[in-house]
Amino acid sequence: MQLRKWLSIMLAVVGMAGMLTGCGAESASQSTSQGGKTKEKVLNIYGWTDYFAPSVLDDFEKKYGVKIVYDAYSNNQELLVKMQAGPTKYDLIQPTDYMVSKMSKLGMLAELDKANIPNLSNLQSNFRAPFFDPENQYSVVYTTGITGIAYNKKFVKTKPESWQDLWNPQYKERVILVIDERDVLGMALKKNGFSNSTKDEQQLSIAYADLKTLMPGVMSLDSDMIRQKFIANDAWIGTVWSGDALYIQKSNPDVEFVIPKEGAAIWADTMAIPKGAKNKQLAEQFINYLLEPEVSARNYEAIGYGDPNEKAMALHSEAYRSNPILNMSKEQLERTEWFTDMDEAQPLYNRYWEMLKSWRD
């Protein structure tokens, strides 16, 4: 849907400044037409698949009199390509931690007006100064998770302990991988004892060669339908984001989640606003709404991901608060590693990823 043009509206607003002073400031959720009538505004979101509770989106639309258009992408590379292609309609995006760093360096993100996001104080303190955006200048942490191994214990009789278990020939054509460059290459790097953010071409070459031997046994590279494939028992084992693992488990209790002994990636997805977004204030209003404790608890209970909202914790169910997937032990967390921006090494990652995908095709 195309966004409405604002030039004539702003001229009208300037001319009516005195009237607005007496009547109160115009809400971010409304625009004034030349005829004095209000027109519905549209908040265009470009985010991960199934990343908001539908009821939460519906309630925001009703409360603020707006319409939400929600488009989804499968990985950060897809997001970056879309944003680099030129001006887009989107008001809110959800880049992962390292992508926030990259996009801010490229001048692609708008600075947040924190006066419009007072509920930012509800976040846990460690999320109010993340390493990739220490002052929350461009982003707000939406959720965190870990990329580990999900497996169906009906078919995978021995609990996986290593990434090497994905290469087990017994699971040929029942292995599934998220379609994400950093997750897939990072998994193979960790398997071989390297950092998931190495810039060493020899180490990347080793990881790539290892992945080539896995590809014949992989049923698909998929992030959008990975939940359904595990729920339907089509996929038996694979790389899965922790929140998706919890979602799968609700419908298929035979699916378990583990962090391999070699370690795994820990990450944070965020909410950010593209530079030049036409509804920046409305996007900030939406972020603030999501940080309301009651809304936050309802949203994360539905999507199955970790809630960074400290004031929402008391509103969560006991099952949510005690779930081991959402509450990793100190020992497990010590085996995780954050992704970092690749800077000059990014073309190297891109090349190996494209070769891997083309080799599979």
PDB file of C-alpha atoms in Angstrom, residues 8-9 11-13 16 19-20 23 26 30-40:
ATOM      1  CA  SER A   8      -0.410  19.692   1.354  1.00  0.00           C
ATOM      2  CA  ILE A   9      -1.246  18.439   4.838  1.00  0.00           C
ATOM      3  CA  LEU A  11       0.818  23.446   4.705  1.00  0.00           C
ATOM      4  CA  ALA A  12      -2.675  23.145   6.113  1.00  0.00           C
ATOM      5  CA  VAL A  13      -1.337  22.423   9.576  1.00  0.00           C
ATOM      6  CA  MET A  16      -4.142  26.223  11.390  1.00  0.00           C
ATOM      7  CA  MET A  19      -6.515  26.507  16.111  1.00  0.00           C
ATOM      8  CA  LEU A  20      -4.368  23.511  16.983  1.00  0.00           C
ATOM      9  CA  CYS A  23      -7.643  22.188  20.360  1.00  0.00           C
ATOM     10  CA  GLU A  26      -2.646  16.245  16.578  1.00  0.00           C
ATOM     11  CA  GLN A  30      -4.096  10.757  12.492  1.00  0.00           C
ATOM     12  CA  SER A  31      -3.561  13.193   9.642  1.00  0.00           C
ATOM     13  CA  THR A  32      -5.765  16.166   8.780  1.00  0.00           C
ATOM     14  CA  SER A  33      -7.114  16.516   5.264  1.00  0.00           C
ATOM     15  CA  GLN A  34      -7.789  19.855   3.564  1.00  0.00           C
ATOM     16  CA  GLY A  35     -11.468  19.359   4.279  1.00  0.00           C
ATOM     17  CA  GLY A  36     -10.830  19.082   8.021  1.00  0.00           C
ATOM     18  CA  LYS A  37     -11.552  15.348   8.158  1.00  0.00           C
ATOM     19  CA  THR A  38      -9.153  12.794   9.591  1.00  0.00           C
ATOM     20  CA  LYS A  39      -7.668  10.147   7.355  1.00  0.00           C
ATOM     21  CA  GLU A  40      -6.439   6.754   8.463  1.00  0.00           C
TER      22      GLU A  40
END
